[in-house]
Amino acid sequence: MRYLVTGAAGFVGSHLCAALLKRNGTVWALDDLSKGRPERLAPLGRNLRFHFLQGSIAQRLDALAEIIETVDVIYHLAAVVGVKNYVEDPVRVVEVNVCETLALMKLAWSHGKKVVFTSTSEVYGKNNELPFTEDADRVYGPAGTDRWCYAVAKSAAEHICLGYARRGLPVVILRYFNVYGPGADSSEYGGVVSRFISQALADQPLTVHGDGNQTRSFTYINDIVRGTIAAGKRVEAEGKIFNLGSNEEISILQLARLILQLTGKKGKIIFQPYSDFYGPHYEDMRRRVPDTSAAERCLDFKARTPLREGLMKTLEWYRIRIGGGF
Ligand code: UDP
């Protein structure tokens, strides 16, 4: 099989490329390297079935048209991700997540190629009817709260995908729930797991936002990759949306304590007001839990990695590489 992966140098994209190559696929990888890191792809560069193309979708439309003609499945992961990015540059969030998705979907449509689009649990917003099923309402706050630009942009992109699906293009939409694992960005633009791990390993206090009672369902990268690959294979998944997430809910404060325990560090936990980190116009969601029964039925997906085990693996990775700047 031949694949195009956009956002290939991102955290999930790089793991997906590695897994597709391992299954004897040929991979065309696109990334503009604005946030993606070439070092994530370095080990794949030696594989003759791996081809890297640098640039954004908008910049490489002609080359992409030629590549798309030859592939079987397009995995569209290229996106602006990371909560701090949403509050700092909403224009870029919309430009990449909506406009570039539209450009890619037009190409996929004109060549009749299957697309797996990676969306996010963020689209449920602050809906508090849990667990979230794929047909749940999306509940967002005011336009003045920049955080919502990501949920709105990803929702708009989902509508583009669903529109093409209605026209007859094979499209699958996946909503990821807080993915973590080796290689995730541990800067302040990354997710909380890698951030807490790097803080703990650097003997810095772990910064818990708010009261720490907000919860998430953290999902290990290998589980996410397995579900994503299944979505590209199963014909019965086409035209549908699936939650890909763990059913293990944990509060951010509990997560901080668990990470300290696993690192064996005596680090401190400090409580940081949201406004100190994200600025004055911010809103968080209190809980986020997926209903994964649709993915279980159709993709044979179950997040198998217990949080403690996934954190141990992640921690080991960072212990070795923390000097490398991740
Ligand atoms: N968070 C935190 N400390 C940090 C980074 C994040 O307490 O240093 C919190 C954040 O406010 C949110 C949760 O951890 O409540 C998950 O944040 P993340 O950015 O990983 O993803 P989100 O689920 O908000 O998209």
Short mmCIF file of C-alpha atoms and ligand atoms in Angstrom, two decimals:
data_model
loop_
_atom_site.label_atom_id
_atom_site.label_comp_id
_atom_site.label_asym_id
_atom_site.label_seq_id
_atom_site.Cartn_x
_atom_site.Cartn_y
_atom_site.Cartn_z
CA MET A 1 0.00 0.00 0.00
CA ARG A 2 1.09 3.57 -0.66
CA TYR A 3 0.30 6.41 1.72
CA LEU A 4 0.53 10.16 2.04
CA VAL A 5 0.91 11.42 5.62
CA THR A 6 0.58 15.17 6.16
CA GLY A 7 2.06 16.54 9.37
CA ALA A 8 4.54 13.66 9.24
CA ALA A 9 7.17 15.30 11.47
CA GLY A 10 4.66 15.86 14.25
CA PHE A 11 4.42 13.63 17.29
CA VAL A 12 1.60 11.39 16.01
CA GLY A 13 2.61 11.74 12.35
CA SER A 14 6.12 10.41 12.93
CA HIS A 15 4.84 7.38 14.86
CA LEU A 16 2.27 6.72 12.15
CA CYS A 17 4.91 6.86 9.38
CA ALA A 18 7.11 4.41 11.29
CA ALA A 19 4.18 2.00 11.77
CA LEU A 20 3.13 2.17 8.11
CA LEU A 21 6.71 1.46 6.98
CA LYS A 22 6.88 -1.46 9.40
CA ARG A 23 3.81 -2.89 7.66
CA ASN A 24 5.68 -2.68 4.35
CA GLY A 25 3.92 0.45 3.17
CA THR A 26 5.44 3.14 0.99
CA VAL A 27 5.10 6.53 2.67
CA TRP A 28 5.12 10.02 1.25
CA ALA A 29 5.57 12.36 4.20
CA LEU A 30 4.72 16.06 4.08
CA ASP A 31 5.62 18.61 6.75
CA ASP A 32 6.44 22.30 6.67
CA LEU A 33 8.60 21.84 9.78
CA SER A 34 7.01 24.87 11.43
CA LYS A 35 6.36 22.77 14.54
CA GLY A 36 7.30 19.34 13.26
CA ARG A 37 10.82 18.17 13.99
CA PRO A 38 13.04 16.55 11.36
CA GLU A 39 14.81 14.51 14.05
CA ARG A 40 11.59 12.57 14.59
CA LEU A 41 11.85 11.34 11.00
CA ALA A 42 15.61 10.86 10.93
CA PRO A 43 15.47 7.11 11.71
CA LEU A 44 12.99 6.60 8.84
CA GLY A 45 15.12 8.41 6.26
CA ARG A 46 17.21 5.29 5.69
CA ASN A 47 14.17 3.35 4.49
CA LEU A 48 13.91 3.37 0.69
CA ARG A 49 10.10 3.30 0.93
CA PHE A 50 10.10 6.62 2.81
CA HIS A 51 9.96 9.92 0.90
CA PHE A 52 9.94 13.32 2.59
CA LEU A 53 8.54 16.48 1.06
CA GLN A 54 9.05 19.73 2.94
CA GLY A 55 6.38 22.42 2.77
CA SER A 56 2.80 23.17 3.63
CA ILE A 57 -0.15 21.86 1.64
CA ALA A 58 -0.66 25.32 0.15
CA GLN A 59 3.00 25.55 -0.89
CA ARG A 60 3.23 22.08 -2.42
CA LEU A 61 -0.09 21.70 -4.24
CA ASP A 62 1.44 20.64 -7.57
CA ALA A 63 3.79 18.07 -6.06
CA LEU A 64 0.97 16.79 -3.86
CA ALA A 65 -1.32 16.33 -6.85
CA GLU A 66 1.28 14.03 -8.42
CA ILE A 67 1.81 12.08 -5.19
CA ILE A 68 -1.90 11.75 -4.45
CA GLU A 69 -2.44 10.24 -7.87
CA THR A 70 -0.22 7.33 -6.81
CA VAL A 71 -1.33 6.66 -3.21
CA ASP A 72 -4.06 4.44 -1.76
CA VAL A 73 -4.81 6.36 1.45
CA ILE A 74 -4.16 9.92 2.66
CA TYR A 75 -3.67 10.42 6.40
CA HIS A 76 -4.27 14.11 7.00
CA LEU A 77 -2.67 15.07 10.31
CA ALA A 78 -1.12 18.46 9.45
CA ALA A 79 -2.53 20.96 11.93
CA VAL A 80 -1.71 23.65 14.43
CA VAL A 81 -2.03 21.82 17.75
CA GLY A 82 -1.22 22.84 21.33
CA VAL A 83 -3.39 25.03 23.52
CA LYS A 84 -0.90 27.88 23.83
CA ASN A 85 -0.87 28.18 20.03
CA TYR A 86 -4.65 28.69 20.01
CA VAL A 87 -4.48 31.72 22.24
CA GLU A 88 -1.37 33.15 20.58
CA ASP A 89 -2.27 32.84 16.90
CA PRO A 90 -5.90 32.07 16.09
CA VAL A 91 -5.45 33.21 12.47
CA ARG A 92 -2.85 30.54 11.87
CA VAL A 93 -5.07 27.96 13.59
CA VAL A 94 -7.88 28.66 11.14
CA GLU A 95 -5.57 29.02 8.14
CA VAL A 96 -3.90 25.64 8.65
CA ASN A 97 -6.71 23.63 10.20
CA VAL A 98 -9.49 24.83 7.89
CA CYS A 99 -8.04 26.35 4.69
CA GLU A 100 -5.32 23.75 4.18
CA THR A 101 -7.73 20.93 4.95
CA LEU A 102 -10.05 22.30 2.27
CA ALA A 103 -7.16 22.47 -0.21
CA LEU A 104 -6.18 18.88 0.55
CA MET A 105 -9.75 17.59 0.36
CA LYS A 106 -10.16 19.22 -3.07
CA LEU A 107 -7.10 17.30 -4.27
CA ALA A 108 -8.33 14.05 -2.71
CA TRP A 109 -11.71 14.57 -4.37
CA SER A 110 -10.25 15.25 -7.80
CA HIS A 111 -8.20 12.04 -7.59
CA GLY A 112 -10.88 10.01 -5.78
CA LYS A 113 -8.58 9.03 -2.89
CA LYS A 114 -9.53 7.88 0.58
CA VAL A 115 -8.79 10.30 3.44
CA VAL A 116 -8.40 9.64 7.15
CA PHE A 117 -8.75 13.00 8.88
CA THR A 118 -7.51 13.35 12.44
CA SER A 119 -9.76 15.57 14.49
CA THR A 120 -9.89 16.02 18.23
CA SER A 121 -11.86 15.50 21.42
CA GLU A 122 -11.66 19.28 21.73
CA VAL A 123 -14.62 19.51 19.31
CA TYR A 124 -16.97 18.48 22.15
CA GLY A 125 -15.97 21.68 23.93
CA LYS A 126 -17.51 22.15 27.35
CA ASN A 127 -20.36 19.73 26.88
CA ASN A 128 -20.70 18.10 30.31
CA GLU A 129 -22.77 15.07 29.33
CA LEU A 130 -20.25 12.29 29.61
CA PRO A 131 -19.00 10.06 28.12
CA PHE A 132 -18.98 11.74 24.71
CA THR A 133 -20.57 9.80 21.88
CA GLU A 134 -19.72 10.90 18.35
CA ASP A 135 -23.16 12.47 17.87
CA ALA A 136 -22.93 14.55 21.09
CA ASP A 137 -23.53 18.30 20.97
CA ARG A 138 -20.57 20.60 20.56
CA VAL A 139 -20.67 23.31 23.23
CA TYR A 140 -18.39 26.31 22.91
CA GLY A 141 -17.84 29.60 24.72
CA PRO A 142 -17.72 33.16 23.42
CA ALA A 143 -15.75 34.30 20.36
CA GLY A 144 -13.63 36.53 22.59
CA THR A 145 -12.16 33.42 24.21
CA ASP A 146 -9.44 32.45 21.74
CA ARG A 147 -9.19 28.87 22.95
CA TRP A 148 -12.36 27.97 21.06
CA CYS A 149 -10.76 28.77 17.71
CA TYR A 150 -9.24 25.28 17.66
CA ALA A 151 -12.49 23.45 18.34
CA VAL A 152 -14.32 25.65 15.83
CA ALA A 153 -11.60 25.15 13.19
CA LYS A 154 -11.49 21.39 13.64
CA SER A 155 -15.29 21.27 13.57
CA ALA A 156 -15.29 23.25 10.31
CA ALA A 157 -12.71 20.83 8.89
CA GLU A 158 -14.93 17.91 9.93
CA HIS A 159 -17.80 19.53 8.02
CA ILE A 160 -15.60 19.79 4.94
CA CYS A 161 -14.73 16.09 5.27
CA LEU A 162 -18.35 15.08 5.83
CA GLY A 163 -19.39 17.17 2.84
CA TYR A 164 -16.97 15.28 0.60
CA ALA A 165 -18.08 11.99 2.14
CA ARG A 166 -21.65 12.86 1.18
CA ARG A 167 -20.47 13.43 -2.40
CA GLY A 168 -19.08 9.90 -2.35
CA LEU A 169 -15.43 10.27 -1.28
CA PRO A 170 -14.27 7.62 1.21
CA VAL A 171 -13.46 9.65 4.34
CA VAL A 172 -12.99 8.65 7.99
CA ILE A 173 -12.82 11.16 10.84
CA LEU A 174 -10.99 10.31 14.06
CA ARG A 175 -11.28 12.30 17.27
CA TYR A 176 -8.16 11.78 19.36
CA PHE A 177 -8.29 12.10 23.15
CA ASN A 178 -5.15 13.62 24.74
CA VAL A 179 -2.44 11.56 23.09
CA TYR A 180 0.86 11.13 24.93
CA GLY A 181 4.01 9.08 24.55
CA PRO A 182 7.66 9.19 23.50
CA GLY A 183 8.47 12.11 21.23
CA ALA A 184 5.67 14.46 22.27
CA ASP A 185 6.56 18.12 22.58
CA SER A 186 7.48 18.91 26.18
CA SER A 187 7.70 22.68 25.72
CA GLU A 188 4.93 24.92 27.00
CA TYR A 189 3.24 24.40 23.60
CA GLY A 190 2.97 20.66 24.18
CA GLY A 191 0.57 18.53 26.21
CA VAL A 192 0.50 18.25 29.95
CA VAL A 193 2.01 14.75 30.24
CA SER A 194 5.30 15.56 28.51
CA ARG A 195 5.36 18.91 30.26
CA PHE A 196 5.03 17.37 33.73
CA ILE A 197 7.60 14.69 32.90
CA SER A 198 10.17 17.22 31.73
CA GLN A 199 9.49 19.42 34.77
CA ALA A 200 9.89 16.45 37.11
CA LEU A 201 13.10 15.25 35.45
CA ALA A 202 14.53 18.78 35.61
CA ASP A 203 13.68 18.99 39.34
CA GLN A 204 11.31 21.85 38.67
CA PRO A 205 7.90 22.17 40.33
CA LEU A 206 4.99 20.68 38.39
CA THR A 207 2.65 23.48 37.38
CA VAL A 208 -0.97 22.41 37.85
CA HIS A 209 -3.42 24.88 36.32
CA GLY A 210 -6.45 25.95 38.32
CA ASP A 211 -7.49 23.60 41.11
CA GLY A 212 -6.24 20.52 39.23
CA ASN A 213 -9.63 18.80 39.45
CA GLN A 214 -10.20 19.05 35.69
CA THR A 215 -9.92 15.61 34.11
CA ARG A 216 -8.73 14.07 30.85
CA SER A 217 -8.52 10.56 29.38
CA PHE A 218 -4.92 10.20 28.28
CA THR A 219 -4.30 7.84 25.38
CA TYR A 220 -1.00 6.15 24.62
CA ILE A 221 0.47 6.77 21.17
CA ASN A 222 0.68 3.09 20.15
CA ASP A 223 -3.05 2.66 20.72
CA ILE A 224 -3.77 5.78 18.68
CA VAL A 225 -1.58 4.58 15.81
CA ARG A 226 -3.29 1.18 15.77
CA GLY A 227 -6.75 2.78 15.59
CA THR A 228 -5.60 5.22 12.91
CA ILE A 229 -4.23 2.46 10.69
CA ALA A 230 -7.43 0.42 11.13
CA ALA A 231 -9.44 3.47 10.01
CA GLY A 232 -7.48 3.52 6.76
CA LYS A 233 -8.19 -0.14 6.11
CA ARG A 234 -11.80 -0.79 7.03
CA VAL A 235 -14.33 -0.01 4.33
CA GLU A 236 -17.16 -0.06 6.88
CA ALA A 237 -15.54 2.93 8.67
CA GLU A 238 -15.97 5.23 5.66
CA GLY A 239 -18.25 8.23 6.10
CA LYS A 240 -18.10 7.93 9.90
CA ILE A 241 -16.60 9.66 12.93
CA PHE A 242 -14.83 7.72 15.70
CA ASN A 243 -13.56 8.62 19.15
CA LEU A 244 -10.09 7.20 19.72
CA GLY A 245 -9.36 7.45 23.41
CA SER A 246 -8.75 5.73 26.68
CA ASN A 247 -11.56 5.07 29.14
CA GLU A 248 -9.26 5.82 32.10
CA GLU A 249 -10.18 9.29 33.38
CA ILE A 250 -7.77 11.08 35.69
CA SER A 251 -7.59 14.56 37.19
CA ILE A 252 -4.60 16.75 36.37
CA LEU A 253 -3.63 16.87 40.04
CA GLN A 254 -3.68 13.07 40.26
CA LEU A 255 -1.63 12.94 37.07
CA ALA A 256 0.99 15.26 38.59
CA ARG A 257 1.20 13.08 41.72
CA LEU A 258 1.46 9.90 39.65
CA ILE A 259 4.26 11.31 37.51
CA LEU A 260 6.19 12.39 40.59
CA GLN A 261 5.74 8.93 42.07
CA LEU A 262 6.92 7.22 38.87
CA THR A 263 9.98 9.44 38.51
CA GLY A 264 10.87 8.82 42.15
CA LYS A 265 11.39 12.55 42.53
CA LYS A 266 10.38 14.53 45.60
CA GLY A 267 9.29 17.42 43.39
CA LYS A 268 6.79 20.03 44.40
CA ILE A 269 3.40 20.70 42.85
CA ILE A 270 2.40 24.32 42.48
CA PHE A 271 -1.01 25.65 41.48
CA GLN A 272 -0.86 28.20 38.69
CA PRO A 273 -3.84 30.38 37.71
CA TYR A 274 -4.92 29.76 34.12
CA SER A 275 -4.50 33.47 33.37
CA ASP A 276 -0.77 33.34 34.27
CA PHE A 277 -0.19 30.75 31.56
CA TYR A 278 -2.79 31.41 28.86
CA GLY A 279 -3.61 35.10 29.38
CA PRO A 280 -6.90 36.63 30.53
CA HIS A 281 -9.31 35.19 27.91
CA TYR A 282 -9.22 31.51 28.64
CA GLU A 283 -11.65 28.78 29.47
CA ASP A 284 -10.90 25.13 30.25
CA MET A 285 -13.14 22.09 30.09
CA ARG A 286 -13.71 20.27 33.35
CA ARG A 287 -13.97 16.70 32.13
CA ARG A 288 -13.28 14.78 28.96
CA VAL A 289 -14.17 11.09 28.59
CA PRO A 290 -14.86 9.20 25.35
CA ASP A 291 -17.49 6.63 24.55
CA THR A 292 -15.45 4.30 22.34
CA SER A 293 -18.09 1.71 21.53
CA ALA A 294 -18.31 2.77 17.86
CA ALA A 295 -14.53 2.39 17.41
CA GLU A 296 -14.63 -0.95 19.26
CA ARG A 297 -17.32 -2.27 16.92
CA CYS A 298 -16.03 -0.91 13.64
CA LEU A 299 -12.25 -0.55 14.07
CA ASP A 300 -11.68 -3.24 16.70
CA PHE A 301 -10.14 -0.39 18.69
CA LYS A 302 -9.57 -0.49 22.41
CA ALA A 303 -6.96 1.62 24.21
CA ARG A 304 -5.04 -1.28 25.72
CA THR A 305 -2.21 0.57 27.45
CA PRO A 306 -2.93 1.38 31.10
CA LEU A 307 -1.93 4.95 31.98
CA ARG A 308 0.72 3.85 34.48
CA GLU A 309 2.38 1.61 31.88
CA GLY A 310 2.25 4.25 29.14
CA LEU A 311 3.70 6.84 31.49
CA MET A 312 6.56 4.51 32.42
CA LYS A 313 7.44 4.01 28.75
CA THR A 314 7.22 7.72 28.08
CA LEU A 315 9.31 8.52 31.10
CA GLU A 316 12.05 6.12 30.06
CA TRP A 317 12.20 7.77 26.65
CA TYR A 318 12.52 11.26 28.15
CA ARG A 319 15.09 10.13 30.69
CA ILE A 320 17.39 9.13 27.83
CA ARG A 321 16.65 12.05 25.55
CA ILE A 322 15.95 14.98 27.80
CA GLY A 323 19.44 16.30 27.06
CA GLY A 324 18.51 16.29 23.37
CA GLY A 325 16.09 19.19 23.86
CA PHE A 326 12.71 17.51 23.51
N1 UDP B 1 -2.15 21.78 32.32
C1 UDP B 1 -1.56 21.99 33.57
N2 UDP B 1 -0.23 22.33 33.60
C2 UDP B 1 0.54 22.45 32.48
C3 UDP B 1 -0.06 22.23 31.23
C4 UDP B 1 -1.42 21.89 31.17
O1 UDP B 1 -2.22 21.87 34.61
O2 UDP B 1 1.73 22.77 32.61
C5 UDP B 1 -3.58 21.44 32.27
C6 UDP B 1 -4.40 22.26 31.28
O3 UDP B 1 -4.77 23.50 31.82
C7 UDP B 1 -5.57 21.34 31.04
C8 UDP B 1 -4.94 19.94 31.10
O4 UDP B 1 -3.71 20.10 31.82
O5 UDP B 1 -6.52 21.46 32.06
C9 UDP B 1 -4.64 19.34 29.74
O6 UDP B 1 -3.91 20.26 29.02
P1 UDP B 1 -3.26 19.96 27.60
O7 UDP B 1 -2.65 21.23 27.13
O8 UDP B 1 -2.41 18.76 27.69
O9 UDP B 1 -4.48 19.55 26.66
P2 UDP B 1 -6.03 19.96 26.53
O10 UDP B 1 -6.77 18.76 26.99
O11 UDP B 1 -6.33 21.16 27.40
O12 UDP B 1 -6.21 20.23 25.08
#
